[in-house]
XYZ file of C-alpha atoms in Angstrom:
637
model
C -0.128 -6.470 175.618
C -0.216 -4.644 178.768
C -1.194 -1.284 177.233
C -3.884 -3.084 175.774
C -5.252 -4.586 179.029
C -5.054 -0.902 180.573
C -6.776 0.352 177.975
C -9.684 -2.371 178.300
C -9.892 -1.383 182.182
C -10.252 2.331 181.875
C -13.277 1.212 179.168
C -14.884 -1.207 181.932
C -14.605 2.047 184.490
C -16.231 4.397 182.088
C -19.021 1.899 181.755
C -19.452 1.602 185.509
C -19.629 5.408 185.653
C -22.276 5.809 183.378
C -24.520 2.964 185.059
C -27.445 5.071 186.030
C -27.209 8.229 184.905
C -30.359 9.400 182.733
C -29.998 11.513 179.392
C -31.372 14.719 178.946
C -35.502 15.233 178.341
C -35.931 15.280 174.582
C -32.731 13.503 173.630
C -34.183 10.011 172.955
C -37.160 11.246 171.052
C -37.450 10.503 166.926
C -37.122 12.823 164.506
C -39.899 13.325 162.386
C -39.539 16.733 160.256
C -37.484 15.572 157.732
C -39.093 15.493 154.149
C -39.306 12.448 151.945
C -40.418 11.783 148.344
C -42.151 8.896 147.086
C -40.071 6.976 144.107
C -42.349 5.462 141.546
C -41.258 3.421 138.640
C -44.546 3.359 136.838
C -43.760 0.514 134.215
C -42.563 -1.634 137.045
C -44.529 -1.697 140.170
C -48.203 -1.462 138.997
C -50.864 -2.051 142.120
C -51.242 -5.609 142.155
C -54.725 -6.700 142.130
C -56.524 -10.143 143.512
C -58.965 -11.883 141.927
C -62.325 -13.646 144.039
C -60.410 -16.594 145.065
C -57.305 -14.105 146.775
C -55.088 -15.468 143.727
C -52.507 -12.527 142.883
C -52.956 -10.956 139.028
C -50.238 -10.165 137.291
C -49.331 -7.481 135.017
C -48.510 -8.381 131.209
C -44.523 -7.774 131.456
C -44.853 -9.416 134.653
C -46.810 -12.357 133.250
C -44.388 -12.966 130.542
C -41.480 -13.016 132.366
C -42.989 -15.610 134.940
C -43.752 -17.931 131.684
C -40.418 -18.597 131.538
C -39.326 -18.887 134.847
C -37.520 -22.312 136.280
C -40.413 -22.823 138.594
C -43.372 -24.695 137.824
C -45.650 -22.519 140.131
C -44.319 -19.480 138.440
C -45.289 -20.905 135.379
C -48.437 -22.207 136.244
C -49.895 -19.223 137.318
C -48.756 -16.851 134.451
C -50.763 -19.185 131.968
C -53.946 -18.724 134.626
C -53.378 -15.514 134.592
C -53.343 -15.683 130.785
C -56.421 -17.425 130.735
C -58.258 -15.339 133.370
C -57.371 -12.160 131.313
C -58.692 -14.114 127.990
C -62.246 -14.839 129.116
C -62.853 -11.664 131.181
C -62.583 -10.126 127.546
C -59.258 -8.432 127.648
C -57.454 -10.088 124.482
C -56.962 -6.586 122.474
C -54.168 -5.665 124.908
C -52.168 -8.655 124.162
C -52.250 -8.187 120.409
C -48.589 -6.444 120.499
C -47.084 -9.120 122.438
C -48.387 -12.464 120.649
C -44.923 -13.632 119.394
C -43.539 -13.481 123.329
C -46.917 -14.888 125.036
C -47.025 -17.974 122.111
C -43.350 -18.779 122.914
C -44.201 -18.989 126.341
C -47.545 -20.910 125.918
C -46.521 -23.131 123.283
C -42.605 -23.923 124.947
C -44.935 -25.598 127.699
C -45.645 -28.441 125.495
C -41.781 -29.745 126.154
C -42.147 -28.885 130.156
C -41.031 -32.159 132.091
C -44.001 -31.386 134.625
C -47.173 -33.167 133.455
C -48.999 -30.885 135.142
C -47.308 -27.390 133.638
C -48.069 -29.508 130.235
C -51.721 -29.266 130.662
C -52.035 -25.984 131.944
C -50.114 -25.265 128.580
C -52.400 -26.735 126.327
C -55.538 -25.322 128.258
C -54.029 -21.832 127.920
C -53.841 -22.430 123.977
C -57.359 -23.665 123.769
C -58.395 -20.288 125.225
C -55.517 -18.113 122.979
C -56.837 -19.767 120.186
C -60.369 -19.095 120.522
C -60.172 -15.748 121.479
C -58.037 -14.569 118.219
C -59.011 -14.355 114.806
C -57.204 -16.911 112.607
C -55.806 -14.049 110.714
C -53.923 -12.755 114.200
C -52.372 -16.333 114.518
C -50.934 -16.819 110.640
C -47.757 -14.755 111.518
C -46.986 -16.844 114.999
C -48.241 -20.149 113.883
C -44.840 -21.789 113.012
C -44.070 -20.902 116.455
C -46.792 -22.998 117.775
C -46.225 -26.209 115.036
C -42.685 -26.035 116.231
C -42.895 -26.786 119.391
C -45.601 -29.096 118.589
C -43.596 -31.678 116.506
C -40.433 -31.324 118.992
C -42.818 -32.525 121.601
C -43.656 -35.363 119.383
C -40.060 -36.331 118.656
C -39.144 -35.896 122.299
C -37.689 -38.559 123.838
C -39.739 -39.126 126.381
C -42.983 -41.068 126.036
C -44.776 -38.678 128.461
C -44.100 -35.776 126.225
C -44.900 -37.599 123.488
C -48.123 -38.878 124.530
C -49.319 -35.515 125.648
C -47.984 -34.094 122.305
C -51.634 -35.272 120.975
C -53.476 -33.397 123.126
C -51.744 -30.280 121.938
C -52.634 -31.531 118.586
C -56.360 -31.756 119.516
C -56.112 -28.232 120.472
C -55.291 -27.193 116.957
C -57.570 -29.319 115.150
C -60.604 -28.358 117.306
C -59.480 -24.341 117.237
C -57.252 -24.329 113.821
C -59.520 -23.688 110.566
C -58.821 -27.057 108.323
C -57.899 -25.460 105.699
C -55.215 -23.143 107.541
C -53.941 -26.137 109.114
C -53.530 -28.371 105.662
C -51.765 -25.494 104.405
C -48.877 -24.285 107.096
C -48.234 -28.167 108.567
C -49.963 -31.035 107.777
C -47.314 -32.573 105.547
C -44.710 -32.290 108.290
C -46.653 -33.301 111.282
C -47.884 -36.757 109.089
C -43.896 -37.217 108.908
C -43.977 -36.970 112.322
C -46.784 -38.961 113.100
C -44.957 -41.910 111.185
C -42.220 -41.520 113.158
C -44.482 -42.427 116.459
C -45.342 -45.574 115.668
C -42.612 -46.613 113.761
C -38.817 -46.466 112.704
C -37.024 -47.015 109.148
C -35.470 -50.247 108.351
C -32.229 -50.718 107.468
C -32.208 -54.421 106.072
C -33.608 -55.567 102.542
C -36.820 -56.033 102.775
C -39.391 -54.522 100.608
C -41.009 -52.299 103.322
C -38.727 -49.154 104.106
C -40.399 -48.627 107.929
C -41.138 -51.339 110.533
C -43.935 -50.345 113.701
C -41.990 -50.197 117.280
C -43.410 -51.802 120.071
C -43.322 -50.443 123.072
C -41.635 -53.359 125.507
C -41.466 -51.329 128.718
C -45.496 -51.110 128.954
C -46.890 -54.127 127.269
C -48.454 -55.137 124.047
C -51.789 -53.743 125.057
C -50.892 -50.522 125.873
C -49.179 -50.639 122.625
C -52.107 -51.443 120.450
C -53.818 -48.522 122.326
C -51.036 -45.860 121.819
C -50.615 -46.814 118.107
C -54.999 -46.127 117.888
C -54.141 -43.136 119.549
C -51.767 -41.295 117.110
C -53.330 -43.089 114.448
C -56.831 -41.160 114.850
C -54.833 -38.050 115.057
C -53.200 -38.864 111.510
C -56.518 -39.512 110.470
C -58.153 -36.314 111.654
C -55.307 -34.664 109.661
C -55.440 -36.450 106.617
C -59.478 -35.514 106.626
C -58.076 -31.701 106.861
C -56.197 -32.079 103.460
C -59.245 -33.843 102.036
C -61.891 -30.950 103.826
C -58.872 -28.018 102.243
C -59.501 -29.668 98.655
C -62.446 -30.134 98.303
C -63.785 -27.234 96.036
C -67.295 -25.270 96.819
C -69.424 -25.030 93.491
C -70.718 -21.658 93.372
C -74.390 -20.628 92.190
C -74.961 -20.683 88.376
C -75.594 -16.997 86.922
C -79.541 -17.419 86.057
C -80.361 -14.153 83.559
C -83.892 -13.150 83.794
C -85.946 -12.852 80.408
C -87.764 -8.598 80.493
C -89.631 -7.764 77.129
C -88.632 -4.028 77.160
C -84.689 -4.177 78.875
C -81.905 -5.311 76.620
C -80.704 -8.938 76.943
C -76.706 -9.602 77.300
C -76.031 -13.471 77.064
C -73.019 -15.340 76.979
C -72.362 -15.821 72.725
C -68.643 -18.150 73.314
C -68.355 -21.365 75.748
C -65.984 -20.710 78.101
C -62.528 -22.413 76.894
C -61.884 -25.992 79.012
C -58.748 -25.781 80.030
C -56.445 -28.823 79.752
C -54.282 -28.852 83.235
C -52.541 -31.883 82.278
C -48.263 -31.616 81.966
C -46.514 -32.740 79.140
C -45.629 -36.284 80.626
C -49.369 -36.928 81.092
C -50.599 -35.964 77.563
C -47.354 -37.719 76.322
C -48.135 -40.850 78.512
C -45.061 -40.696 80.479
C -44.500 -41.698 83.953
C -44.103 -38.413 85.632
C -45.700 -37.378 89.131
C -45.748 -33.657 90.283
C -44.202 -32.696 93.275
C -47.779 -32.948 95.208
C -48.250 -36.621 93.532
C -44.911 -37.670 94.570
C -45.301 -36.365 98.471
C -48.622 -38.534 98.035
C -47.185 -41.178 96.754
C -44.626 -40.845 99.618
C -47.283 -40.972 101.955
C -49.337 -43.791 100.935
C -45.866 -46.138 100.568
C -45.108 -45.735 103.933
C -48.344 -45.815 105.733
C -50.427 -48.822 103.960
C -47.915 -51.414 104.997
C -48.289 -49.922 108.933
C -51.795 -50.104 108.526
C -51.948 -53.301 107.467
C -48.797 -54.714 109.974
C -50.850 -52.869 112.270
C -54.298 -55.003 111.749
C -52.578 -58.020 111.332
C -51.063 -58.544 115.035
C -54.487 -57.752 116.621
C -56.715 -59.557 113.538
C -58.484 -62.549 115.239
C -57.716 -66.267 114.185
C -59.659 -67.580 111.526
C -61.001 -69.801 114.274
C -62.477 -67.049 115.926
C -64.293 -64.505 113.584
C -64.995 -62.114 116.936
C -63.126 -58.859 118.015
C -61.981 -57.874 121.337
C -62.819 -53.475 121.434
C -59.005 -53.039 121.127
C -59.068 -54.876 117.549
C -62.683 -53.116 116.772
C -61.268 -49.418 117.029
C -57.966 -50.312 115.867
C -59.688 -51.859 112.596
C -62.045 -48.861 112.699
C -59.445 -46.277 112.270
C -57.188 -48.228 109.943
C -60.425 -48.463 107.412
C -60.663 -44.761 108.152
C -57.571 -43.831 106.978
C -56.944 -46.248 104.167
C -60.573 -44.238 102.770
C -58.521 -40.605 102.978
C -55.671 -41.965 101.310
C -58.090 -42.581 98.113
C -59.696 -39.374 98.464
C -56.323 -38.053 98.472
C -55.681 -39.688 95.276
C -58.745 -39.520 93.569
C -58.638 -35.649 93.834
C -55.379 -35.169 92.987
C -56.168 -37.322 89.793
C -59.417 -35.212 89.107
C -57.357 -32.946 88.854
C -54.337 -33.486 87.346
C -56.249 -35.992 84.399
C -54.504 -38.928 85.309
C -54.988 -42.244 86.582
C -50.801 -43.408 87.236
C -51.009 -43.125 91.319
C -54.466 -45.336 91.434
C -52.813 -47.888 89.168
C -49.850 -48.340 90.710
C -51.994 -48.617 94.272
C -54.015 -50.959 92.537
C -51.331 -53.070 91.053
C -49.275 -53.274 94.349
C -51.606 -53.113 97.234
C -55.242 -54.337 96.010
C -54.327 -58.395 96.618
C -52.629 -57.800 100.051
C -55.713 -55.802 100.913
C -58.013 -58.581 99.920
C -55.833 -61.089 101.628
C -55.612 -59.059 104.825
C -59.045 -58.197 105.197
C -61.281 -60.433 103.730
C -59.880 -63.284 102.126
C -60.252 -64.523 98.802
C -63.573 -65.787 99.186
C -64.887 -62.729 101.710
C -65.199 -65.530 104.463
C -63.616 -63.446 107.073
C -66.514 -60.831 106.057
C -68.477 -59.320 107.958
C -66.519 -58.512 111.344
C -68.058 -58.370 114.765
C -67.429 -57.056 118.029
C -66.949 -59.270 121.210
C -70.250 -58.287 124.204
C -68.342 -56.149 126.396
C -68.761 -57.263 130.065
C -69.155 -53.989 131.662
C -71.908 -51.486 129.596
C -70.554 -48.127 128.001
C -72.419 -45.490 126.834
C -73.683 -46.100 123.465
C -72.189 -42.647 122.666
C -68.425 -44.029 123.198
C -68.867 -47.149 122.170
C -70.003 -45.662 118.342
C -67.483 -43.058 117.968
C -64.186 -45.696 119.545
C -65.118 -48.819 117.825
C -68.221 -48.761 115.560
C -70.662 -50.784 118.209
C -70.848 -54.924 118.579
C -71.781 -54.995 114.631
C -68.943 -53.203 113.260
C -70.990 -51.233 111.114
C -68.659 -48.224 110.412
C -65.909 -51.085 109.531
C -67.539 -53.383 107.207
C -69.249 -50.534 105.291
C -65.740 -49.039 104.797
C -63.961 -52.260 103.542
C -67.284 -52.439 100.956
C -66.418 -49.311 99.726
C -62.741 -50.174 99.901
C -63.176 -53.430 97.804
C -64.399 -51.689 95.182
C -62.240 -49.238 94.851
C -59.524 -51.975 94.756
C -61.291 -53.976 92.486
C -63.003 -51.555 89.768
C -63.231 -54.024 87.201
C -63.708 -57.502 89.162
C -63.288 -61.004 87.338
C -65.534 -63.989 87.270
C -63.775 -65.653 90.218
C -64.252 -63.125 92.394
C -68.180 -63.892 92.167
C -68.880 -65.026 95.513
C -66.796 -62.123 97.150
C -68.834 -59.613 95.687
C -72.113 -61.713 96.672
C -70.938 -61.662 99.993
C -70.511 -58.204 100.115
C -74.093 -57.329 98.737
C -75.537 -59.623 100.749
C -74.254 -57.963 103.685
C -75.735 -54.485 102.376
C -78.897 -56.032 101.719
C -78.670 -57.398 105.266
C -77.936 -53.829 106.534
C -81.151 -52.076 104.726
C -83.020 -54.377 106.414
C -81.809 -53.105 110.118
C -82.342 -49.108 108.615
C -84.644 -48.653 111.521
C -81.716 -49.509 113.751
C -79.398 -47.078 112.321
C -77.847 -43.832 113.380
C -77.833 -40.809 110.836
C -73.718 -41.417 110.395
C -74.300 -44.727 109.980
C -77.202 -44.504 107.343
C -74.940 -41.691 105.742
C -72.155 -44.724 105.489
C -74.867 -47.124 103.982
C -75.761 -44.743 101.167
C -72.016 -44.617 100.420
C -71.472 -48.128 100.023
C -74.529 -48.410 97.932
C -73.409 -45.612 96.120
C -70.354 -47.852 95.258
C -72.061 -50.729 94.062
C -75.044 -49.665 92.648
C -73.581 -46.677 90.566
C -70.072 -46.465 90.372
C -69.018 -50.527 89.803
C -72.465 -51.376 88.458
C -71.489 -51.687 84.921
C -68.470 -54.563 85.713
C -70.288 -56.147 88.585
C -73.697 -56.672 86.276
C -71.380 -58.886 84.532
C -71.142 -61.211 87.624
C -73.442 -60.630 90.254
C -76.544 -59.123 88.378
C -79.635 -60.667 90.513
C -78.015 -59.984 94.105
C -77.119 -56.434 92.675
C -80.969 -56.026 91.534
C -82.510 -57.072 94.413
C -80.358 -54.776 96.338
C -81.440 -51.828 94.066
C -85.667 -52.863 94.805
C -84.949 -52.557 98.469
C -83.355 -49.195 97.965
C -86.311 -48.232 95.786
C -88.475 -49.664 98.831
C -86.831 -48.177 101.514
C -86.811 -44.890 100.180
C -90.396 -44.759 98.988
C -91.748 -46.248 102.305
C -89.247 -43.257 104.089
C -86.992 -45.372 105.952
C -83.956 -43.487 105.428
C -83.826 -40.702 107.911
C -84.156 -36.919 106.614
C -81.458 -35.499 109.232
C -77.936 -34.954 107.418
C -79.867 -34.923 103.945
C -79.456 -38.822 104.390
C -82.873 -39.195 102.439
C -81.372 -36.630 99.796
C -78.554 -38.809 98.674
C -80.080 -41.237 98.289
C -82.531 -40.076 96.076
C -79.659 -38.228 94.031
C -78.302 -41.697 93.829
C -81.350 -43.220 92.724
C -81.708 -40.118 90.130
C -78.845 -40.502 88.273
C -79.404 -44.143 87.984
C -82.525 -43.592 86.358
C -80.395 -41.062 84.049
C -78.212 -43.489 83.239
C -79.626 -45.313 79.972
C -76.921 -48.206 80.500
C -77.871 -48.297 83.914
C -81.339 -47.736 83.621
C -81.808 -50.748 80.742
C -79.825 -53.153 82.858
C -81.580 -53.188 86.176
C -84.526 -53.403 84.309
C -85.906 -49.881 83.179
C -89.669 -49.029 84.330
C -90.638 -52.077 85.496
C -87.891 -51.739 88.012
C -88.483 -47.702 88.841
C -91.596 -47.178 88.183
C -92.520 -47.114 92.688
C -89.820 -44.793 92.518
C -90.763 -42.583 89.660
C -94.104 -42.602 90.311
C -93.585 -41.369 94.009
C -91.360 -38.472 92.947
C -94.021 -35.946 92.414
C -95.173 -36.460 96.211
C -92.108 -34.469 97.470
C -93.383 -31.309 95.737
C -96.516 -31.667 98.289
C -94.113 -31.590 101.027
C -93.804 -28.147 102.996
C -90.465 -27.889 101.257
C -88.320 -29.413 98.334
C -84.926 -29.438 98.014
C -82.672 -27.261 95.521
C -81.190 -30.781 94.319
C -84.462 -32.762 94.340
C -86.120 -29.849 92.285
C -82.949 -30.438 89.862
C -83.236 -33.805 89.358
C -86.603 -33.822 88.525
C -86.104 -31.236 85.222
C -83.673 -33.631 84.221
C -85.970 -36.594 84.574
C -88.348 -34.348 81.815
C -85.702 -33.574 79.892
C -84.981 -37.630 79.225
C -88.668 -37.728 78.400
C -89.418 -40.017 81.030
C -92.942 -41.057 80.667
C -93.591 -43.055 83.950
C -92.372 -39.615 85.989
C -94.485 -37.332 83.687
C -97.492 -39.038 83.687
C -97.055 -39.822 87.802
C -96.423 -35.340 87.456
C -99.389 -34.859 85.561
C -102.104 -37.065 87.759
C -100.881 -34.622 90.379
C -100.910 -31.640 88.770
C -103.999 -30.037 90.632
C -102.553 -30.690 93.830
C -99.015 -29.648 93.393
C -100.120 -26.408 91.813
C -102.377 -25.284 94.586
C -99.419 -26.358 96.885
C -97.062 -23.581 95.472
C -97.861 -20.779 97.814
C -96.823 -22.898 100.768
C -94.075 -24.696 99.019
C -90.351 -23.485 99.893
C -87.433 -24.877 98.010
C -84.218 -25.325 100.416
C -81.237 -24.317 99.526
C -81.819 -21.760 96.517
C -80.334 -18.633 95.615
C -80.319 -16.237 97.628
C -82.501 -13.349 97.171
C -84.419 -15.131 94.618
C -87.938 -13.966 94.469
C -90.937 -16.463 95.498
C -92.130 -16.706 91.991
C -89.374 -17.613 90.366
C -88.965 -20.942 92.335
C -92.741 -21.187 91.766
C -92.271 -20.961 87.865
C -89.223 -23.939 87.709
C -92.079 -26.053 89.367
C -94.321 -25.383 86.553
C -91.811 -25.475 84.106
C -91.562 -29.196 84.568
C -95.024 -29.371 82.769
C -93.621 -27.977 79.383
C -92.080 -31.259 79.116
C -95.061 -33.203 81.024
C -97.827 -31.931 78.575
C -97.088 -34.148 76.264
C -99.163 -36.723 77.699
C -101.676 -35.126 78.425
C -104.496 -36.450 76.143
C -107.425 -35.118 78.591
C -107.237 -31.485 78.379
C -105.954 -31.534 82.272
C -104.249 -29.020 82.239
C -106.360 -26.486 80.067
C -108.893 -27.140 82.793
C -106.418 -25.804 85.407
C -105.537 -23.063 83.955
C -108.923 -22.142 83.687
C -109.735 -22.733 87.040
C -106.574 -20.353 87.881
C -107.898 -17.558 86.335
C -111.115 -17.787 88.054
C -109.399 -16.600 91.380
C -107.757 -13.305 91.533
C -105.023 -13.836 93.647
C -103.573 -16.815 91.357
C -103.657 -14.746 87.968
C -100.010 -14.626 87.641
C -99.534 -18.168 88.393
C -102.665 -18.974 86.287
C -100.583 -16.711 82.910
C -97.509 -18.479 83.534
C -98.735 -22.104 83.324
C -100.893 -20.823 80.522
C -97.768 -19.816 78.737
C -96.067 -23.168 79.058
C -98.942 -25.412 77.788
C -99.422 -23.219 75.410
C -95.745 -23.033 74.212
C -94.747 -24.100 70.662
């Protein structure tokens, strides 16, 4: 120890010694000759840039990485950075690295942080629009993976937002893309939101869950909620089956060219399986997932509408029971267009029946009662005003309109063939439509296109059974269709006024049809104002059709209602423009299928009209073609 403290004092002394002194000029100046070299690691430390508002940009690598990092501001501003890089135009660079940057995108659908959720889903709207539907195919389980985790999640947050993921894919997904990667999983799914299997003996396998820790209200709400979603999927496998008709091969008659025609009908094909022809019960693997569907969801949609149905007491609905009985008509209508294509085209009729047989008196119970007394529905006055806008598309408005006109339709799908004691339901249901043509004026395009529908159902499709039993409401109904459409109270915009003169077309070529509601008498308005749409600017390609078949029945009241206005429609023909029509097709030729329609029309005429036309024609230079044609076709033998 004592060398030690020695030691320590001859330190302290060398300290004091140097306490003073200076060091020598130039000893306590820096360096700086020495050479350096810069080290660059060129895929690692890019320049960062900054965009306008001083937010950092990331590189790609850089941006990927931070998609997966544990914090939510990391994360957050990778998928800005995402969607900065997106709309300034700059999506070709990220085609190599689509499988990382939709893991990252789409894995924020399960984040905890509501906020990282959104910012998720926003980023995917972008993605999505940006890339070509082709670029997504490969990567697209990725994104319906994480997509029905998130809406099997256990918590309610995540599942609740899991829908607005959803609405990302519908709006940005082609349908038909969509039907054919997920659709059948995610409706699994969507079952599984509102409800859970049951495990006791009663008929129904699945039971809806209610929601305790949030209320009944909320419940109703969150069950509308998925429920639209299922619908807007369900109308994607109805929109992916639906089959475009192409254009008809038209072959051009030339004098001096050879002609090549078609000598053999094309075979029909019979797509039917052995159990159909045989009469077995048999369903295909797509009829059986159908049939899977429709077993589980009609009881939910009808436990569904029966805890927020009214009292019989009180006939009114509060909005929450308006939208919820708005989308539950909705979707009850896919599930038959389900069925009725798959039965189109399959040639077989087992899946209706068996809906029929099990479902159609519950449905009538449920909805309507036996005597339609619980028919129409109608919407409580809501105390504070919404937009007319919301109010339409949530819960069909204080009439209901979009509701009733659905469980019209619905009843007769249910009831194809109805009995003679269901006579004053079916009243009761025409009455109402003849109630509704009456407010046309009132009426929105979608709701007009709704009305046609329903009509469509009664007046053509169950008019042969409900003739039987409700023949003068049914007739009357048909005169104010005639009326309305003649005195153009159905609205031209989504071809509204089109359908409903196809409807009143094939009526007409209907001989059952057209005997029973009372043959000219009862068409001739109709008939006779037909020929006034040729004077119109344009005609349609379906309107132009149904008026050669119309001639080809040998209708006299439309022929002779053709012929008084021959002179007009043929001097109309150079402005005339038929909608719709082939393209490419020359001027003339839709010119000469007007005029054919008096090769059938001459026939009545007694006068010479039409001689005197022609002659007239050929008079004026510039109509000589037109003028050798229609002398061609009265002349014809």
């Amino acid at each position: 120890m004592g060398g030690h403290h020695k030691k320590n004092l001859r330190a302290e002394k060398a300290k004091v010694k140097l306490k003073g002194a200076k060091l020598p000029k130039g000893l306590n100046v820096t360096k700086t000759d020495f050479k350096v070299r810069k080290i660059e690691i060129r895929e690692q430390l890019k320049e960062s840039s900054y965009s306008e508002t001083g937010q950092r940009q990331f590189n790609l690598k850089e941006t990927l990485s931070r998609l997966k990092h544990h914090s939510v501001k990391f994360r957050t501003d990778a998928q800005r950075n995402v969607r900065d890089s997106l709309k300034s135009g700059n999506a070709d660079h990220l085609i190599g690295h689509l499988n990382e940057l939709f893991q990252g995108i789409a894995a924020g659908a399960l984040d905890m942080e509501r906020s990282a959720r959104q910012e998720s889903f926003k980023t995917l709207d972008v993605l999505l629009e940006a890339l070509q539907p082709q670029a997504v195919a490969p990567f697209f389980h990725v994104i319906a993976t994480y997509l029905r985790c998130a809406m099997t999640h256990v918590l309610p947050a995540i599942q609740e937002d899991s829908l607005l993921m959803l609405d990302v894919l519908l709006l940005r997904v082609p349908p038909a893309f969509l039907a054919e990667r997920s659709a059948s999983t995610i409706i699994g799914n969507f079952i599984d939101m509102i409800s859970r299997a049951r495990h006791d003996n009663e008929r129904s396998n699945r039971t809806l869950t209610l929601n305790l820790s949030q209320g009944k209200q909320t419940t109703v709400k969150w069950r509308t909620k998925v429920l639209i979603r299922l619908q807007q999927i369900l109308g994607t496998l109805v929109t992916s089956k639906t089959a475009s008709t192409g254009a008809a091969r038209v072959v051009h008659f030339e004098e001096m060219r050879p002609q090549y025609y078609n000598v053999l009908c094309p075979v029909r094909q019979d797509n039917r399986d052995l159990h159909t022809i045989l009469n077995e019960s048999k369903l295909t693997a797509e009829g059986t997932q159908l049939h899977t569907y429709v077993e589980q969801l009609l009881p939910l949609l009808q436990d569904n509408w029966m805890e927020v149905r009214p009292q019989q007491q009180q006939p009114l609905l509060n909005q929450d029971a308006a939208a919820s009985l708005h989308v539950v008509i909705g979707l009850m209508s896919l599930l038959w267009n389900l069925i009725e294509q798959h039965e189109a085209d399959h040639s077989t009729t087992e899946l209706s029946d068996w809906l029929r047989k099990n479902y159609a008196q519950k449905f009538l119970l449920n909805f309507l009662a036996k005597d339609g007394s619980r028919f129409p529905y109608q919407q409580m006055p809501l105390a504070t005003k919404k937009s007319s806008k919301e109010k339409g598309t949530v819960d069909g408005g204080e009439l209901c309109m979009p509701q009733n006109l659905g469980i019209v339709r619905l009843t007769c799908k249910f009831f194809p063939s109805p009995v003679e004691r269901q006579t004053q339901l079916f009243a009761h249901l025409v009455g109402y439509m003849q109630e509704s043509l009456n407010r046309l004026h009132s009426l929105s395009p979608e709701q007009q296109l709704s009305l046609v529908a329903s009509m469509r159902a009664l007046l053509f499709e169950n008019a042969t059974s409900l003739m039987k039993i409700v023949a003068e409401p049914l007739t009357s109904l048909l005169s104010a269709s005639i009326e309305a459409y003649v005195s153009q109270r159905f609205t031209t915009r989504e071809g509204v006024a089109t359908r409903v003169l196809n409807l009143l077309c094939e009526i007409v070529e209907r001989s059952d049809l057209y005997t029973r509601f009372g043959g000219e008498q009862r068409f001739t308005p109709f008939l006779s104002y037909l020929p006034q749409l040729v004077l119109k600017p344009t005609v349609g390609e379906s309107t132009l059709r149904a008026m050669t078949t119309l001639c080809r029945h040998l209708n006299t009241v439309f022929m002779a209602a053709l012929l008084q206005s021959a002179p007009e429609i043929i001097n109309h023909l150079d402005k005339l423009q038929i909608t719709n029509d082939i393209e490419g097709q020359d001027k003339f030729e839709n010119q000469k299928r007007v005029l054919n329609l008096y090769y059938y029309a001459r026939v009545l005429d007694k006068e010479g009209k039409l001689e005197r036309l022609v002659k007239q024609l050929e008079e004026q230079v510039e109509r000589k073609r037109i003028a050798d044609y229609l002398k061609a076709v009265v002349g014809y033998h």
